[in-house]
Coordinates of C-alpha atoms and ligand atoms in Angstrom, one line a residue:
M3 CA -44.2 -69.1 -131.0
K4 CA -45.1 -66.3 -128.6
I5 CA -42.2 -65.1 -126.6
A6 CA -42.7 -62.7 -123.7
S7 CA -40.8 -60.8 -121.0
Y8 CA -42.6 -60.9 -117.6
N9 CA -42.2 -60.5 -113.8
G10 CA -39.0 -58.5 -113.9
H11 CA -37.2 -59.4 -117.1
R12 CA -38.0 -63.1 -116.9
L13 CA -38.4 -64.8 -120.4
G14 CA -41.2 -67.1 -121.3
I15 CA -43.0 -68.9 -124.0
I16 CA -46.8 -68.5 -124.1
D17 CA -48.6 -71.7 -124.8
G18 CA -52.4 -71.4 -124.7
D19 CA -53.3 -69.9 -121.3
D20 CA -49.9 -70.7 -119.8
I21 CA -46.4 -69.3 -119.8
I22 CA -43.3 -71.5 -119.6
D23 CA -40.2 -70.0 -118.0
I24 CA -37.1 -70.2 -120.2
S25 CA -35.1 -67.4 -118.5
D26 CA -32.2 -69.7 -117.8
L27 CA -31.7 -70.4 -121.5
A28 CA -30.6 -66.8 -122.4
G29 CA -27.4 -67.0 -120.4
V30 CA -28.2 -63.7 -118.6
S31 CA -30.1 -63.8 -115.3
P32 CA -33.3 -61.7 -115.0
E33 CA -31.6 -59.6 -112.3
F34 CA -28.7 -58.6 -114.6
W35 CA -28.5 -55.0 -115.5
P36 CA -28.9 -53.9 -118.3
P37 CA -31.8 -56.2 -119.1
V38 CA -30.4 -57.8 -122.3
G39 CA -31.8 -61.3 -121.8
M40 CA -34.2 -61.1 -124.6
V41 CA -31.6 -59.7 -127.0
K42 CA -29.3 -62.7 -126.1
L43 CA -32.2 -65.1 -126.5
I44 CA -33.0 -63.8 -130.0
A45 CA -29.4 -63.8 -131.0
G46 CA -29.1 -67.5 -129.9
F47 CA -32.6 -68.6 -130.9
E48 CA -31.7 -70.9 -133.8
E49 CA -29.3 -72.9 -131.5
L50 CA -31.8 -72.9 -128.6
E51 CA -34.9 -73.7 -130.6
A52 CA -34.9 -77.5 -129.9
T53 CA -34.3 -77.0 -126.2
I54 CA -37.1 -74.4 -126.1
K55 CA -39.5 -76.9 -127.7
E56 CA -38.6 -79.6 -125.2
R57 CA -39.2 -77.0 -122.5
I58 CA -42.7 -76.3 -123.9
A59 CA -43.5 -80.0 -123.8
S60 CA -42.2 -80.7 -120.3
G61 CA -41.4 -77.4 -118.4
S62 CA -43.3 -76.0 -115.5
R63 CA -46.1 -73.7 -116.3
L64 CA -47.8 -70.7 -114.8
P65 CA -51.2 -69.4 -115.7
L66 CA -50.7 -66.4 -118.0
K67 CA -53.2 -64.4 -116.1
D68 CA -51.0 -64.6 -113.0
V69 CA -48.0 -62.9 -114.5
R70 CA -47.3 -59.3 -115.4
L71 CA -46.2 -59.1 -119.0
E72 CA -43.6 -56.4 -119.9
T73 CA -42.2 -54.8 -123.0
P74 CA -40.6 -57.8 -124.8
V75 CA -37.3 -56.2 -125.7
P76 CA -36.5 -53.6 -123.0
W77 CA -32.9 -52.9 -124.0
P78 CA -32.5 -53.2 -127.8
N79 CA -29.6 -51.6 -129.7
K80 CA -32.0 -49.3 -131.4
V81 CA -35.6 -48.4 -132.2
I82 CA -36.0 -47.4 -135.9
A83 CA -39.1 -45.7 -137.0
I84 CA -40.6 -45.2 -140.4
P85 CA -42.6 -42.0 -140.9
A86 CA -46.1 -41.8 -142.4
N87 CA -46.2 -44.9 -144.4
Y88 CA -49.8 -45.3 -145.7
V89 CA -51.2 -43.1 -148.5
E90 CA -54.3 -42.0 -146.5
H91 CA -52.1 -40.7 -143.7
I92 CA -50.0 -38.5 -146.0
E93 CA -53.2 -36.8 -147.3
E94 CA -54.3 -36.3 -143.7
M95 CA -51.0 -34.6 -142.8
K96 CA -51.3 -32.3 -145.8
T97 CA -54.8 -31.2 -144.9
G98 CA -54.1 -31.2 -141.2
T99 CA -53.9 -28.5 -138.5
G100 CA -50.8 -26.9 -139.8
L101 CA -48.9 -28.1 -136.8
I102 CA -48.2 -31.2 -138.7
S103 CA -45.6 -31.3 -141.5
P104 CA -45.9 -34.0 -144.2
F105 CA -43.2 -36.7 -144.0
K106 CA -43.2 -39.5 -146.5
A107 CA -41.3 -42.7 -146.0
S108 CA -40.3 -43.2 -149.6
G109 CA -38.5 -39.8 -149.7
Q110 CA -37.7 -39.3 -146.0
G111 CA -36.0 -42.4 -144.9
F112 CA -36.3 -43.2 -141.2
F113 CA -35.7 -41.8 -137.8
L114 CA -34.9 -43.1 -134.3
K115 CA -37.0 -43.1 -131.1
S116 CA -35.2 -43.2 -127.8
N117 CA -34.9 -46.8 -126.5
S118 CA -35.9 -45.5 -123.0
S119 CA -39.3 -44.5 -124.4
L120 CA -40.2 -48.3 -124.6
S121 CA -42.9 -49.4 -122.2
G122 CA -45.1 -52.5 -121.9
P123 CA -48.6 -53.9 -122.2
N124 CA -49.3 -53.2 -118.5
D125 CA -47.7 -49.8 -118.3
P126 CA -49.7 -46.6 -118.6
I127 CA -48.8 -44.0 -121.2
I128 CA -47.7 -40.9 -119.2
V129 CA -48.5 -37.7 -121.1
P130 CA -46.4 -34.7 -120.2
N131 CA -48.0 -31.4 -119.3
I132 CA -47.4 -29.2 -122.3
P133 CA -50.0 -26.4 -122.5
G134 CA -51.5 -26.0 -125.9
R135 CA -50.0 -29.1 -127.5
Q136 CA -51.7 -32.2 -128.6
I137 CA -50.2 -35.7 -128.0
H138 CA -51.2 -38.1 -130.6
H139 CA -51.4 -41.9 -131.0
E140 CA -50.0 -43.7 -134.0
C141 CA -51.0 -47.4 -134.6
E142 CA -48.0 -49.4 -135.8
L143 CA -46.8 -52.9 -136.4
A144 CA -43.4 -53.6 -134.8
I145 CA -40.8 -55.7 -136.6
I146 CA -38.3 -57.4 -134.3
I147 CA -35.0 -58.1 -136.0
G148 CA -33.6 -61.6 -135.5
K149 CA -30.4 -62.2 -137.5
G150 CA -28.5 -58.9 -137.7
G151 CA -26.6 -57.6 -140.7
R152 CA -25.6 -54.7 -143.0
E153 CA -26.6 -54.0 -146.6
I154 CA -29.4 -56.6 -146.4
P155 CA -30.9 -57.0 -149.9
K156 CA -34.6 -56.8 -150.2
D157 CA -35.1 -60.4 -151.3
K158 CA -33.3 -61.6 -148.2
A159 CA -34.9 -59.2 -145.8
L160 CA -37.6 -61.4 -144.4
E161 CA -35.0 -63.9 -143.2
H162 CA -33.9 -61.2 -140.7
V163 CA -37.4 -60.9 -139.1
F164 CA -37.5 -62.6 -135.8
G165 CA -41.1 -61.7 -135.1
Y166 CA -43.8 -59.1 -134.8
S167 CA -45.4 -57.1 -132.0
C168 CA -47.9 -54.3 -131.5
L169 CA -46.5 -50.8 -131.2
M170 CA -47.9 -47.4 -130.5
D171 CA -45.7 -44.4 -131.6
I172 CA -46.8 -41.6 -129.3
V173 CA -45.8 -38.1 -130.3
V174 CA -46.1 -34.4 -129.3
R175 CA -47.3 -32.7 -132.4
G176 CA -45.3 -29.7 -133.5
K177 CA -42.3 -28.6 -135.4
E178 CA -39.5 -29.3 -132.9
E179 CA -37.0 -32.1 -133.5
R180 CA -39.0 -35.2 -134.1
V181 CA -36.7 -37.4 -131.8
M182 CA -37.6 -35.1 -128.9
R183 CA -41.3 -35.0 -129.7
K184 CA -41.4 -38.8 -129.8
S185 CA -39.0 -39.8 -127.0
Y186 CA -40.8 -39.1 -123.7
D187 CA -40.8 -42.1 -121.3
T188 CA -43.7 -44.5 -122.2
F189 CA -44.1 -43.0 -125.7
C190 CA -43.3 -46.4 -127.3
P191 CA -45.5 -49.1 -125.9
V192 CA -44.6 -52.5 -127.4
G193 CA -46.3 -55.8 -126.7
P194 CA -47.9 -57.9 -125.4
Y195 CA -45.2 -60.3 -126.6
I196 CA -43.3 -61.2 -129.8
V197 CA -45.0 -63.6 -132.3
T198 CA -42.8 -65.4 -134.8
P199 CA -43.7 -65.0 -138.5
D200 CA -45.0 -68.5 -138.9
E201 CA -48.0 -67.6 -136.7
V202 CA -48.7 -64.2 -138.4
P203 CA -50.4 -63.6 -141.7
P204 CA -48.2 -62.8 -144.7
H205 CA -46.2 -59.5 -144.0
D206 CA -48.1 -57.7 -146.7
D207 CA -51.6 -58.7 -145.5
I208 CA -51.8 -57.9 -141.8
N209 CA -54.8 -56.0 -140.4
L210 CA -54.2 -53.4 -137.6
E211 CA -56.6 -51.3 -135.6
L212 CA -56.4 -48.8 -132.8
R213 CA -59.3 -47.6 -130.6
V214 CA -59.5 -44.8 -128.1
N215 CA -62.1 -45.4 -125.4
G216 CA -63.6 -48.1 -127.6
D217 CA -64.0 -46.0 -130.8
V218 CA -62.1 -47.1 -133.8
K219 CA -59.6 -44.4 -134.8
Q220 CA -57.2 -46.2 -137.1
K221 CA -57.8 -49.2 -139.3
A222 CA -55.4 -50.4 -142.0
N223 CA -53.8 -53.3 -143.7
T224 CA -50.1 -53.6 -144.4
R225 CA -50.8 -54.1 -148.1
N226 CA -51.4 -50.3 -148.2
M227 CA -47.9 -49.4 -146.9
I228 CA -45.9 -47.1 -149.1
I229 CA -42.7 -48.9 -148.4
D230 CA -43.1 -52.6 -147.4
I231 CA -41.3 -54.5 -144.6
P232 CA -38.5 -55.9 -146.8
E233 CA -37.7 -52.4 -148.1
M234 CA -37.6 -51.0 -144.5
I235 CA -35.0 -53.6 -143.6
C236 CA -33.1 -52.9 -146.8
M237 CA -33.1 -49.2 -146.2
A238 CA -32.2 -49.2 -142.5
S239 CA -29.4 -51.7 -143.1
A240 CA -28.0 -49.6 -145.9
V241 CA -27.1 -47.1 -143.2
M242 CA -26.4 -49.1 -140.1
T243 CA -25.8 -52.6 -138.9
L244 CA -29.0 -54.2 -137.6
Y245 CA -28.6 -56.3 -134.4
P246 CA -30.8 -59.0 -132.9
G247 CA -33.7 -57.4 -131.0
D248 CA -33.7 -54.1 -132.9
I249 CA -37.2 -52.8 -133.3
I250 CA -38.6 -51.2 -136.4
A251 CA -41.9 -49.2 -136.0
S252 CA -43.3 -49.6 -139.5
G253 CA -45.2 -46.2 -139.8
T254 CA -48.7 -45.1 -139.1
P255 CA -51.9 -45.2 -141.2
S256 CA -54.4 -42.4 -141.2
G257 CA -56.6 -41.6 -138.2
V258 CA -54.0 -40.2 -135.8
G259 CA -55.5 -38.1 -133.0
P260 CA -55.1 -36.8 -129.5
I261 CA -55.0 -38.8 -126.3
K262 CA -55.3 -37.4 -122.8
D263 CA -55.5 -38.3 -119.1
G264 CA -58.2 -40.8 -118.5
D265 CA -58.3 -42.3 -122.0
T266 CA -57.8 -46.0 -122.8
V267 CA -55.9 -46.7 -126.0
S268 CA -56.2 -50.2 -127.5
I269 CA -54.3 -51.8 -130.3
H270 CA -55.2 -55.0 -132.1
I271 CA -53.1 -56.6 -134.9
D272 CA -54.3 -59.8 -136.5
G273 CA -52.1 -62.8 -135.5
V274 CA -49.9 -60.5 -133.4
G275 CA -52.0 -59.7 -130.4
E276 CA -53.6 -56.8 -128.6
M277 CA -53.1 -54.5 -125.6
S278 CA -55.1 -51.8 -123.9
L279 CA -53.3 -49.0 -122.1
A280 CA -54.4 -46.4 -119.7
V281 CA -53.4 -42.8 -120.4
K282 CA -52.3 -40.8 -117.4
G283 CA -51.6 -37.1 -117.1
S284 CA -48.5 -35.8 -115.3
N285 CA -47.0 -32.6 -114.1
T286 CA -43.6 -33.4 -115.6
G287 CA -42.0 -32.9 -119.0
M288 CA -42.5 -29.2 -119.6
H289 CA -39.6 -27.2 -121.0
P290 CA -39.3 -23.7 -122.5
V291 CA -38.4 -25.3 -125.8
W292 CA -42.1 -26.0 -126.3
I293 CA -42.9 -22.2 -126.0
K294 CA -42.4 -20.4 -129.3
D295 CA -41.0 -16.9 -129.4
D296 CA -44.3 -15.4 -130.6
E297 CA -46.0 -17.0 -127.6
K298 CA -43.4 -15.7 -125.1
A299 CA -44.1 -12.1 -126.0
Ligands
MN323 MN1 -45.0 -43.3 -136.4

């Protein structure tokens, strides 16, 4: 099943070229703030599944091309992110520009990105104006948590996966706190919708690819992850309770590189979907924290 947010936090199921509205099933109106309808839908999904299937068979449809898809979970409890998680990317970091420090998931754990950095498949990536700094793309598979829990054992972890989505982890390269470098508004595009695991290849054999202006920059398969998806869920839930709708960015493969105003960044993940985003420059986002003491002199 493909589950989407659209037209101002409405919820829908995508069936072929159509979308079927199920906003009323979440128990939260699309106008309600904060926009937690998708979180409620995911939390109640098992109970609602039969009703949703009836709706797909008989509900009213809109052509998908006539709606505006949004980031599927706009208000999750948290966005967890796994650092460098493919062998080739670790090597790239070691031999990189020197601005980049090597982080390895198996020894580093995870970090959090701001929830407010989430954006959708029709939103541009707004890059801040930080002279001398590169802003990089990272191509990642997003895991959307279904059933929550704490201390989830590895052999039960996949039972907690609600679905998958495409995710770009956008970052200002440098040595400042990683959360700050990765939390600008629009630095976490997720979309174009959530796909349930039954429609996705096995979790350890998913191809992902990212292009900038049509040129392939990142290409990988989840079989080459350093820590796999069950281990991510086990690790995160060792520390904190996972809730329905939580998002895990599963770490980037090699090939990260700069994006700038005017670029188009596209991500494709087999069975999960694809989205192409415009990159737009802005005059906002500068702060003296980005200027190092030796540069101030
Ligand atoms: Mn990343």
